[in-house]
């Protein structure tokens, strides 16, 4: 009997501790120049070491051009690495590329759905490309998993953007991969559809699928993922559990609204990192390990200000992301496949 769609492949491979292991991974692109000249080296990945634990919901974050897409394309067998080693489900991508590719499903950012295929036809075609025998295909089971059974025989052009995203997830699962890679899966998706997609992803993860996610929505990574890596300029600059990453920053922000205009920042508050985003508001940033909220409130009282509203915020993933990638501000451009070789 065929295994459930979200469980590891039916091959009798032992379950590894790490779904993905990367050691010293390097990819150098060279820009094409005039005939006879040597291409200028362009490192996209620089000796990357990374472990994705089996069963994890793992986020890979970084600004544009950091190397995320290059890493994913190497895992999927779409880009040839320059150096290093990669194991997918304990399968070396060099010695057994077919086995490694069979252990991973990739959901691309682009909505590359043929408008003239129905989801049922699309799934059957994909299963055929992976060599899944007809008797072992579970097209309707997977479509039910992503909530598309009622659209199984509708043309692709009639599907909404959220439905197409879910169909891409279903397509990536036709060969029962134990690892699912989601590359910016909620780009351009409204909040309701985004929540539906994440419900699907959580359900897959509960069934045992290891999820590797890239996203620019940092609040998603913070809420969903139990482990997070941040990559910048082709190097992993942080990799830890979500809680451990957040604990690195002992920072809080207090937003205080006054009954009237403040004018210049009062002397008792100048010792803190204080700004005035509006005429009647103060924003005070402080380290909770060194300064208590009570001390700041006392300073406000000594300033003779009348508080009408107060709100505090803890440091979040966006804060540490900005600290670790502030050197380029996320503006670097990823090498295009047709410009580099």
mmCIF file of C-alpha atoms in Angstrom:
data_model
loop_
_atom_site.group_PDB
_atom_site.id
_atom_site.type_symbol
_atom_site.label_atom_id
_atom_site.label_comp_id
_atom_site.label_asym_id
_atom_site.label_seq_id
_atom_site.Cartn_x
_atom_site.Cartn_y
_atom_site.Cartn_z
ATOM 1 C CA UNK A 1 0.000 0.000 0.000
ATOM 2 C CA UNK A 2 1.263 3.480 -0.835
ATOM 3 C CA UNK A 3 2.478 5.645 1.993
ATOM 4 C CA UNK A 4 0.631 8.905 2.909
ATOM 5 C CA UNK A 5 1.604 11.815 0.667
ATOM 6 C CA UNK A 6 3.411 13.735 3.365
ATOM 7 C CA UNK A 7 5.602 10.916 4.650
ATOM 8 C CA UNK A 8 9.101 10.016 3.425
ATOM 9 C CA UNK A 9 9.468 8.084 0.153
ATOM 10 C CA UNK A 10 8.603 4.401 0.064
ATOM 11 C CA UNK A 11 12.274 3.511 -0.286
ATOM 12 C CA UNK A 12 13.584 1.892 2.894
ATOM 13 C CA UNK A 13 16.071 4.614 3.692
ATOM 14 C CA UNK A 14 16.795 5.302 7.362
ATOM 15 C CA UNK A 15 15.506 8.613 8.661
ATOM 16 C CA UNK A 16 18.543 10.904 9.101
ATOM 17 C CA UNK A 17 19.003 13.368 11.940
ATOM 18 C CA UNK A 18 19.405 16.168 9.401
ATOM 19 C CA UNK A 19 17.186 16.415 6.348
ATOM 20 C CA UNK A 20 19.780 18.656 4.658
ATOM 21 C CA UNK A 21 23.503 18.915 5.387
ATOM 22 C CA UNK A 22 25.658 21.522 3.665
ATOM 23 C CA UNK A 23 29.416 21.753 4.181
ATOM 24 C CA UNK A 24 31.732 24.364 2.653
ATOM 25 C CA UNK A 25 29.258 25.098 -0.135
ATOM 26 C CA UNK A 26 30.585 27.636 -2.616
ATOM 27 C CA UNK A 27 29.176 28.941 -5.865
ATOM 28 C CA UNK A 28 31.091 31.483 -7.936
ATOM 29 C CA UNK A 29 29.527 33.094 -10.976
ATOM 30 C CA UNK A 30 31.581 34.788 -13.679
ATOM 31 C CA UNK A 31 30.090 37.624 -15.701
ATOM 32 C CA UNK A 32 30.311 37.181 -19.447
ATOM 33 C CA UNK A 33 32.534 39.817 -20.992
ATOM 34 C CA UNK A 34 33.968 40.483 -24.415
ATOM 35 C CA UNK A 35 35.425 37.555 -26.316
ATOM 36 C CA UNK A 36 38.879 36.622 -25.058
ATOM 37 C CA UNK A 37 38.583 38.299 -21.674
ATOM 38 C CA UNK A 38 38.316 36.389 -18.416
ATOM 39 C CA UNK A 39 35.008 36.616 -16.501
ATOM 40 C CA UNK A 40 35.103 38.504 -13.232
ATOM 41 C CA UNK A 41 34.343 36.114 -10.352
ATOM 42 C CA UNK A 42 31.024 36.664 -8.606
ATOM 43 C CA UNK A 43 30.630 34.634 -5.410
ATOM 44 C CA UNK A 44 27.000 33.863 -4.652
ATOM 45 C CA UNK A 45 27.760 31.393 -1.830
ATOM 46 C CA UNK A 46 30.941 31.483 0.241
ATOM 47 C CA UNK A 47 31.821 28.293 2.196
ATOM 48 C CA UNK A 48 28.326 27.833 3.616
ATOM 49 C CA UNK A 49 27.793 25.313 6.423
ATOM 50 C CA UNK A 50 24.152 24.575 7.244
ATOM 51 C CA UNK A 51 22.111 21.798 8.868
ATOM 52 C CA UNK A 52 18.327 21.537 8.518
ATOM 53 C CA UNK A 53 17.071 19.062 11.158
ATOM 54 C CA UNK A 54 14.668 16.357 10.085
ATOM 55 C CA UNK A 55 11.071 17.384 10.789
ATOM 56 C CA UNK A 56 11.911 21.061 11.259
ATOM 57 C CA UNK A 57 10.030 24.078 10.007
ATOM 58 C CA UNK A 58 13.147 25.992 8.977
ATOM 59 C CA UNK A 59 13.397 29.568 7.664
ATOM 60 C CA UNK A 60 16.230 30.744 5.406
ATOM 61 C CA UNK A 61 16.244 34.539 5.449
ATOM 62 C CA UNK A 62 18.359 37.168 3.775
ATOM 63 C CA UNK A 63 18.195 40.333 1.653
ATOM 64 C CA UNK A 64 17.918 40.172 -2.122
ATOM 65 C CA UNK A 65 21.143 38.843 -3.575
ATOM 66 C CA UNK A 66 22.224 37.116 -0.360
ATOM 67 C CA UNK A 67 22.392 33.656 -1.974
ATOM 68 C CA UNK A 68 19.098 32.058 -0.924
ATOM 69 C CA UNK A 69 17.900 31.207 -4.426
ATOM 70 C CA UNK A 70 21.320 29.887 -5.427
ATOM 71 C CA UNK A 71 21.319 27.554 -2.427
ATOM 72 C CA UNK A 72 17.817 26.294 -3.205
ATOM 73 C CA UNK A 73 18.672 25.756 -6.877
ATOM 74 C CA UNK A 74 21.726 23.712 -5.899
ATOM 75 C CA UNK A 75 19.564 21.556 -3.608
ATOM 76 C CA UNK A 76 17.101 21.040 -6.472
ATOM 77 C CA UNK A 77 19.829 20.163 -8.977
ATOM 78 C CA UNK A 78 19.229 23.283 -11.106
ATOM 79 C CA UNK A 79 22.604 24.928 -10.423
ATOM 80 C CA UNK A 80 26.010 23.232 -10.285
ATOM 81 C CA UNK A 81 28.032 24.116 -7.196
ATOM 82 C CA UNK A 82 31.629 25.301 -7.409
ATOM 83 C CA UNK A 83 32.855 23.527 -4.256
ATOM 84 C CA UNK A 84 31.682 21.866 -1.064
ATOM 85 C CA UNK A 85 29.285 19.016 -0.342
ATOM 86 C CA UNK A 86 25.515 18.739 -0.036
ATOM 87 C CA UNK A 87 23.489 15.831 1.315
ATOM 88 C CA UNK A 88 19.700 15.708 0.895
ATOM 89 C CA UNK A 89 18.036 13.111 3.142
ATOM 90 C CA UNK A 90 21.560 11.709 3.647
ATOM 91 C CA UNK A 91 22.024 11.342 -0.139
ATOM 92 C CA UNK A 92 25.027 13.053 -1.724
ATOM 93 C CA UNK A 93 23.871 15.201 -4.653
ATOM 94 C CA UNK A 94 27.059 14.339 -6.595
ATOM 95 C CA UNK A 95 27.102 10.557 -6.206
ATOM 96 C CA UNK A 96 23.315 10.030 -6.478
ATOM 97 C CA UNK A 97 21.708 13.119 -8.030
ATOM 98 C CA UNK A 98 18.464 11.311 -8.942
ATOM 99 C CA UNK A 99 18.022 9.984 -5.434
ATOM 100 C CA UNK A 100 18.667 13.426 -3.956
ATOM 101 C CA UNK A 101 16.152 15.072 -6.259
ATOM 102 C CA UNK A 102 13.549 12.434 -5.446
ATOM 103 C CA UNK A 103 13.843 13.371 -1.761
ATOM 104 C CA UNK A 104 12.956 17.024 -2.282
ATOM 105 C CA UNK A 105 10.007 18.972 -3.648
ATOM 106 C CA UNK A 106 10.428 22.626 -4.595
ATOM 107 C CA UNK A 107 7.629 25.194 -4.713
ATOM 108 C CA UNK A 108 8.932 28.137 -6.786
ATOM 109 C CA UNK A 109 7.987 31.747 -6.282
ATOM 110 C CA UNK A 110 6.645 32.081 -9.839
ATOM 111 C CA UNK A 111 3.080 30.902 -10.538
ATOM 112 C CA UNK A 112 4.097 28.660 -13.438
ATOM 113 C CA UNK A 113 0.732 26.954 -13.946
ATOM 114 C CA UNK A 114 -0.474 25.991 -17.443
ATOM 115 C CA UNK A 115 -3.836 27.700 -17.920
ATOM 116 C CA UNK A 116 -5.220 24.873 -20.062
ATOM 117 C CA UNK A 117 -4.599 22.008 -17.625
ATOM 118 C CA UNK A 118 -6.892 21.144 -14.755
ATOM 119 C CA UNK A 119 -5.341 20.447 -11.344
ATOM 120 C CA UNK A 120 -6.091 16.728 -11.803
ATOM 121 C CA UNK A 121 -4.362 16.662 -15.207
ATOM 122 C CA UNK A 122 -1.488 18.760 -13.918
ATOM 123 C CA UNK A 123 -0.901 16.390 -11.010
ATOM 124 C CA UNK A 124 -1.091 13.287 -13.188
ATOM 125 C CA UNK A 125 1.400 14.760 -15.656
ATOM 126 C CA UNK A 126 3.815 15.661 -12.835
ATOM 127 C CA UNK A 127 3.523 12.182 -11.323
ATOM 128 C CA UNK A 128 4.314 10.690 -14.725
ATOM 129 C CA UNK A 129 7.426 12.867 -15.059
ATOM 130 C CA UNK A 130 8.634 11.506 -11.708
ATOM 131 C CA UNK A 131 7.882 7.934 -12.773
ATOM 132 C CA UNK A 132 5.223 7.341 -10.119
ATOM 133 C CA UNK A 133 3.253 4.213 -11.172
ATOM 134 C CA UNK A 134 -0.422 4.864 -11.897
ATOM 135 C CA UNK A 135 -1.574 2.529 -9.106
ATOM 136 C CA UNK A 136 0.525 4.472 -6.572
ATOM 137 C CA UNK A 137 -0.631 7.944 -7.521
ATOM 138 C CA UNK A 138 -2.739 9.787 -4.953
ATOM 139 C CA UNK A 139 -3.794 12.809 -6.945
ATOM 140 C CA UNK A 140 -7.117 13.378 -5.190
ATOM 141 C CA UNK A 141 -5.654 12.660 -1.756
ATOM 142 C CA UNK A 142 -3.035 15.382 -2.223
ATOM 143 C CA UNK A 143 -5.532 17.834 -3.729
ATOM 144 C CA UNK A 144 -7.753 17.259 -0.706
ATOM 145 C CA UNK A 145 -4.779 17.968 1.554
ATOM 146 C CA UNK A 146 -4.420 21.459 0.015
ATOM 147 C CA UNK A 147 -8.168 22.101 -0.263
ATOM 148 C CA UNK A 148 -8.548 21.829 -4.047
ATOM 149 C CA UNK A 149 -10.809 18.807 -4.533
ATOM 150 C CA UNK A 150 -13.694 20.997 -5.702
ATOM 151 C CA UNK A 151 -11.416 22.526 -8.356
ATOM 152 C CA UNK A 152 -9.874 19.261 -9.554
ATOM 153 C CA UNK A 153 -11.466 19.528 -13.012
ATOM 154 C CA UNK A 154 -11.408 23.314 -13.434
ATOM 155 C CA UNK A 155 -9.028 24.867 -15.929
ATOM 156 C CA UNK A 156 -5.943 26.505 -14.451
ATOM 157 C CA UNK A 157 -6.961 29.904 -15.824
ATOM 158 C CA UNK A 158 -10.008 29.890 -13.529
ATOM 159 C CA UNK A 159 -7.976 29.415 -10.345
ATOM 160 C CA UNK A 160 -7.271 32.341 -8.035
ATOM 161 C CA UNK A 161 -3.727 33.253 -7.035
ATOM 162 C CA UNK A 162 -4.073 31.475 -3.698
ATOM 163 C CA UNK A 163 -5.408 28.335 -5.382
ATOM 164 C CA UNK A 164 -2.471 28.342 -7.781
ATOM 165 C CA UNK A 165 -0.072 28.586 -4.837
ATOM 166 C CA UNK A 166 -1.727 25.579 -3.214
ATOM 167 C CA UNK A 167 -1.598 23.675 -6.509
ATOM 168 C CA UNK A 168 2.153 24.293 -6.677
ATOM 169 C CA UNK A 169 2.496 22.788 -3.190
ATOM 170 C CA UNK A 170 0.440 19.781 -4.305
ATOM 171 C CA UNK A 171 2.580 19.415 -7.442
ATOM 172 C CA UNK A 172 5.746 19.337 -5.331
ATOM 173 C CA UNK A 173 4.305 16.486 -3.232
ATOM 174 C CA UNK A 174 3.365 14.019 -6.005
ATOM 175 C CA UNK A 175 6.493 11.883 -5.465
ATOM 176 C CA UNK A 176 6.224 11.802 -1.647
ATOM 177 C CA UNK A 177 9.343 13.849 -0.835
ATOM 178 C CA UNK A 178 10.297 14.058 2.845
ATOM 179 C CA UNK A 179 11.563 17.632 2.253
ATOM 180 C CA UNK A 180 9.526 20.528 0.894
ATOM 181 C CA UNK A 181 11.205 23.796 -0.124
ATOM 182 C CA UNK A 182 8.978 26.886 -0.318
ATOM 183 C CA UNK A 183 10.541 29.859 -2.117
ATOM 184 C CA UNK A 184 8.604 33.027 -1.222
ATOM 185 C CA UNK A 185 5.274 31.124 -1.237
ATOM 186 C CA UNK A 186 3.122 34.048 -0.053
ATOM 187 C CA UNK A 187 4.519 36.810 -2.271
ATOM 188 C CA UNK A 188 1.589 38.894 -3.488
ATOM 189 C CA UNK A 189 -0.997 36.833 -1.585
ATOM 190 C CA UNK A 190 -3.611 38.564 0.572
ATOM 191 C CA UNK A 191 -3.748 37.919 4.303
ATOM 192 C CA UNK A 192 -6.664 35.439 4.192
ATOM 193 C CA UNK A 193 -5.054 33.242 1.536
ATOM 194 C CA UNK A 194 -1.721 33.545 3.329
ATOM 195 C CA UNK A 195 -3.254 32.109 6.488
ATOM 196 C CA UNK A 196 -4.790 29.246 4.481
ATOM 197 C CA UNK A 197 -1.426 28.455 2.917
ATOM 198 C CA UNK A 198 0.266 28.369 6.300
ATOM 199 C CA UNK A 199 -2.434 26.074 7.649
ATOM 200 C CA UNK A 200 -1.554 23.691 4.808
ATOM 201 C CA UNK A 201 2.161 23.981 5.550
ATOM 202 C CA UNK A 202 1.661 23.339 9.277
ATOM 203 C CA UNK A 203 -0.428 20.262 8.463
ATOM 204 C CA UNK A 204 2.316 18.897 6.202
ATOM 205 C CA UNK A 205 4.924 19.533 8.872
ATOM 206 C CA UNK A 206 2.827 17.704 11.490
ATOM 207 C CA UNK A 207 2.750 14.717 9.129
ATOM 208 C CA UNK A 208 6.549 14.626 9.212
ATOM 209 C CA UNK A 209 7.571 16.722 6.210
ATOM 210 C CA UNK A 210 10.643 18.889 6.732
ATOM 211 C CA UNK A 211 9.891 22.422 5.527
ATOM 212 C CA UNK A 212 12.578 24.816 4.269
ATOM 213 C CA UNK A 213 11.097 28.273 3.758
ATOM 214 C CA UNK A 214 12.388 31.512 2.293
ATOM 215 C CA UNK A 215 10.332 34.646 2.852
ATOM 216 C CA UNK A 216 10.669 38.411 3.086
ATOM 217 C CA UNK A 217 7.780 38.505 5.566
ATOM 218 C CA UNK A 218 9.836 38.241 8.739
ATOM 219 C CA UNK A 219 6.775 38.036 10.973
ATOM 220 C CA UNK A 220 5.845 34.813 9.170
ATOM 221 C CA UNK A 221 9.211 33.248 9.883
ATOM 222 C CA UNK A 222 9.035 34.362 13.509
ATOM 223 C CA UNK A 223 5.568 32.888 13.995
ATOM 224 C CA UNK A 224 5.929 29.676 11.988
ATOM 225 C CA UNK A 225 9.493 28.440 12.162
ATOM 226 C CA UNK A 226 11.287 26.724 15.022
ATOM 227 C CA UNK A 227 14.736 27.314 13.531
ATOM 228 C CA UNK A 228 16.049 30.250 11.490
ATOM 229 C CA UNK A 229 19.173 30.913 9.437
ATOM 230 C CA UNK A 230 20.129 34.342 8.099
ATOM 231 C CA UNK A 231 22.395 34.571 5.074
ATOM 232 C CA UNK A 232 24.131 37.726 3.829
ATOM 233 C CA UNK A 233 26.663 38.169 1.005
ATOM 234 C CA UNK A 234 26.695 34.399 0.518
ATOM 235 C CA UNK A 235 27.630 33.625 4.139
ATOM 236 C CA UNK A 236 25.502 32.308 6.984
ATOM 237 C CA UNK A 237 25.659 35.033 9.624
ATOM 238 C CA UNK A 238 23.250 33.386 12.091
ATOM 239 C CA UNK A 239 21.649 29.975 12.538
ATOM 240 C CA UNK A 240 19.814 29.070 15.716
ATOM 241 C CA UNK A 241 16.436 28.390 17.206
ATOM 242 C CA UNK A 242 13.941 31.234 16.977
ATOM 243 C CA UNK A 243 13.983 31.828 20.725
ATOM 244 C CA UNK A 244 17.782 31.824 20.894
ATOM 245 C CA UNK A 245 18.004 34.382 18.083
ATOM 246 C CA UNK A 246 15.475 36.680 19.719
ATOM 247 C CA UNK A 247 17.256 36.417 23.063
ATOM 248 C CA UNK A 248 20.358 38.010 21.516
ATOM 249 C CA UNK A 249 18.645 41.390 21.626
ATOM 250 C CA UNK A 250 17.801 42.887 24.993
ATOM 251 C CA UNK A 251 15.842 45.762 23.517
ATOM 252 C CA UNK A 252 12.449 47.340 24.088
ATOM 253 C CA UNK A 253 10.641 50.362 22.711
ATOM 254 C CA UNK A 254 8.219 52.559 24.650
ATOM 255 C CA UNK A 255 5.815 54.740 22.666
ATOM 256 C CA UNK A 256 4.250 57.451 24.813
ATOM 257 C CA UNK A 257 1.445 59.781 23.709
ATOM 258 C CA UNK A 258 1.042 63.073 25.597
ATOM 259 C CA UNK A 259 -1.975 65.321 26.026
ATOM 260 C CA UNK A 260 -0.300 68.132 24.101
ATOM 261 C CA UNK A 261 2.692 69.077 21.987
ATOM 262 C CA UNK A 262 6.055 68.249 23.566
ATOM 263 C CA UNK A 263 8.458 70.687 21.928
ATOM 264 C CA UNK A 264 12.114 69.909 22.716
ATOM 265 C CA UNK A 265 12.896 66.593 24.389
ATOM 266 C CA UNK A 266 12.947 67.263 28.169
ATOM 267 C CA UNK A 267 16.284 67.034 29.978
ATOM 268 C CA UNK A 268 15.315 64.011 32.179
ATOM 269 C CA UNK A 269 14.736 61.982 28.986
ATOM 270 C CA UNK A 270 17.897 62.963 27.112
ATOM 271 C CA UNK A 271 19.914 60.194 28.763
ATOM 272 C CA UNK A 272 17.799 57.657 26.860
ATOM 273 C CA UNK A 273 17.603 57.050 23.104
ATOM 274 C CA UNK A 274 14.574 59.276 22.643
ATOM 275 C CA UNK A 275 12.917 60.575 19.483
ATOM 276 C CA UNK A 276 9.695 62.428 18.716
ATOM 277 C CA UNK A 277 7.849 60.853 15.727
ATOM 278 C CA UNK A 278 4.905 63.238 16.220
ATOM 279 C CA UNK A 279 4.415 66.572 18.077
ATOM 280 C CA UNK A 280 2.692 64.842 20.994
ATOM 281 C CA UNK A 281 4.600 61.536 20.987
ATOM 282 C CA UNK A 282 7.878 60.226 22.335
ATOM 283 C CA UNK A 283 9.607 56.997 21.337
ATOM 284 C CA UNK A 284 12.146 55.719 23.849
ATOM 285 C CA UNK A 285 14.404 52.746 23.102
ATOM 286 C CA UNK A 286 16.155 51.039 25.990
ATOM 287 C CA UNK A 287 17.681 47.786 27.201
ATOM 288 C CA UNK A 288 15.431 46.132 29.745
ATOM 289 C CA UNK A 289 18.453 44.528 31.441
ATOM 290 C CA UNK A 290 19.867 47.964 32.286
ATOM 291 C CA UNK A 291 16.812 50.200 32.508
ATOM 292 C CA UNK A 292 13.339 49.497 33.866
ATOM 293 C CA UNK A 293 10.117 50.898 32.496
ATOM 294 C CA UNK A 294 9.531 52.429 35.936
ATOM 295 C CA UNK A 295 12.679 54.546 35.648
ATOM 296 C CA UNK A 296 11.522 55.943 32.306
ATOM 297 C CA UNK A 297 8.052 56.700 33.666
ATOM 298 C CA UNK A 298 9.653 58.549 36.595
ATOM 299 C CA UNK A 299 11.702 60.617 34.114
ATOM 300 C CA UNK A 300 8.524 61.446 32.184
ATOM 301 C CA UNK A 301 6.811 62.514 35.418
ATOM 302 C CA UNK A 302 9.794 64.762 36.313
ATOM 303 C CA UNK A 303 9.455 66.350 32.896
ATOM 304 C CA UNK A 304 5.933 67.513 33.759
ATOM 305 C CA UNK A 305 4.356 65.687 30.804
ATOM 306 C CA UNK A 306 0.783 64.390 30.938
ATOM 307 C CA UNK A 307 0.613 60.810 29.550
ATOM 308 C CA UNK A 308 -2.607 59.759 27.814
ATOM 309 C CA UNK A 309 -1.424 56.524 26.200
ATOM 310 C CA UNK A 310 1.569 54.194 26.500
ATOM 311 C CA UNK A 311 2.673 51.134 24.558
ATOM 312 C CA UNK A 312 5.787 48.945 24.767
ATOM 313 C CA UNK A 313 7.221 46.574 22.158
ATOM 314 C CA UNK A 314 9.766 43.787 22.479
ATOM 315 C CA UNK A 315 12.586 43.458 19.951
ATOM 316 C CA UNK A 316 11.545 41.140 17.124
ATOM 317 C CA UNK A 317 13.162 39.137 14.346
ATOM 318 C CA UNK A 318 13.182 42.201 12.092
ATOM 319 C CA UNK A 319 15.447 43.939 14.597
ATOM 320 C CA UNK A 320 18.145 41.261 14.554
ATOM 321 C CA UNK A 321 17.741 40.834 10.787
ATOM 322 C CA UNK A 322 18.501 44.525 10.263
ATOM 323 C CA UNK A 323 21.497 44.340 12.598
ATOM 324 C CA UNK A 324 22.991 41.348 10.792
ATOM 325 C CA UNK A 325 22.364 42.619 7.238
ATOM 326 C CA UNK A 326 22.630 46.383 7.704
ATOM 327 C CA UNK A 327 25.809 46.603 5.602
ATOM 328 C CA UNK A 328 23.875 46.408 2.316
ATOM 329 C CA UNK A 329 20.350 47.186 3.442
ATOM 330 C CA UNK A 330 19.036 44.341 1.327
ATOM 331 C CA UNK A 331 19.633 46.147 -1.959
ATOM 332 C CA UNK A 332 22.136 43.760 -3.550
ATOM 333 C CA UNK A 333 20.965 42.141 -6.754
ATOM 334 C CA UNK A 334 20.900 38.394 -7.318
ATOM 335 C CA UNK A 335 22.895 37.226 -10.344
ATOM 336 C CA UNK A 336 20.543 36.409 -13.226
ATOM 337 C CA UNK A 337 20.912 32.963 -14.704
ATOM 338 C CA UNK A 338 21.161 34.321 -18.258
ATOM 339 C CA UNK A 339 23.913 36.801 -17.387
ATOM 340 C CA UNK A 340 26.188 34.408 -15.522
ATOM 341 C CA UNK A 341 27.546 30.941 -16.098
#
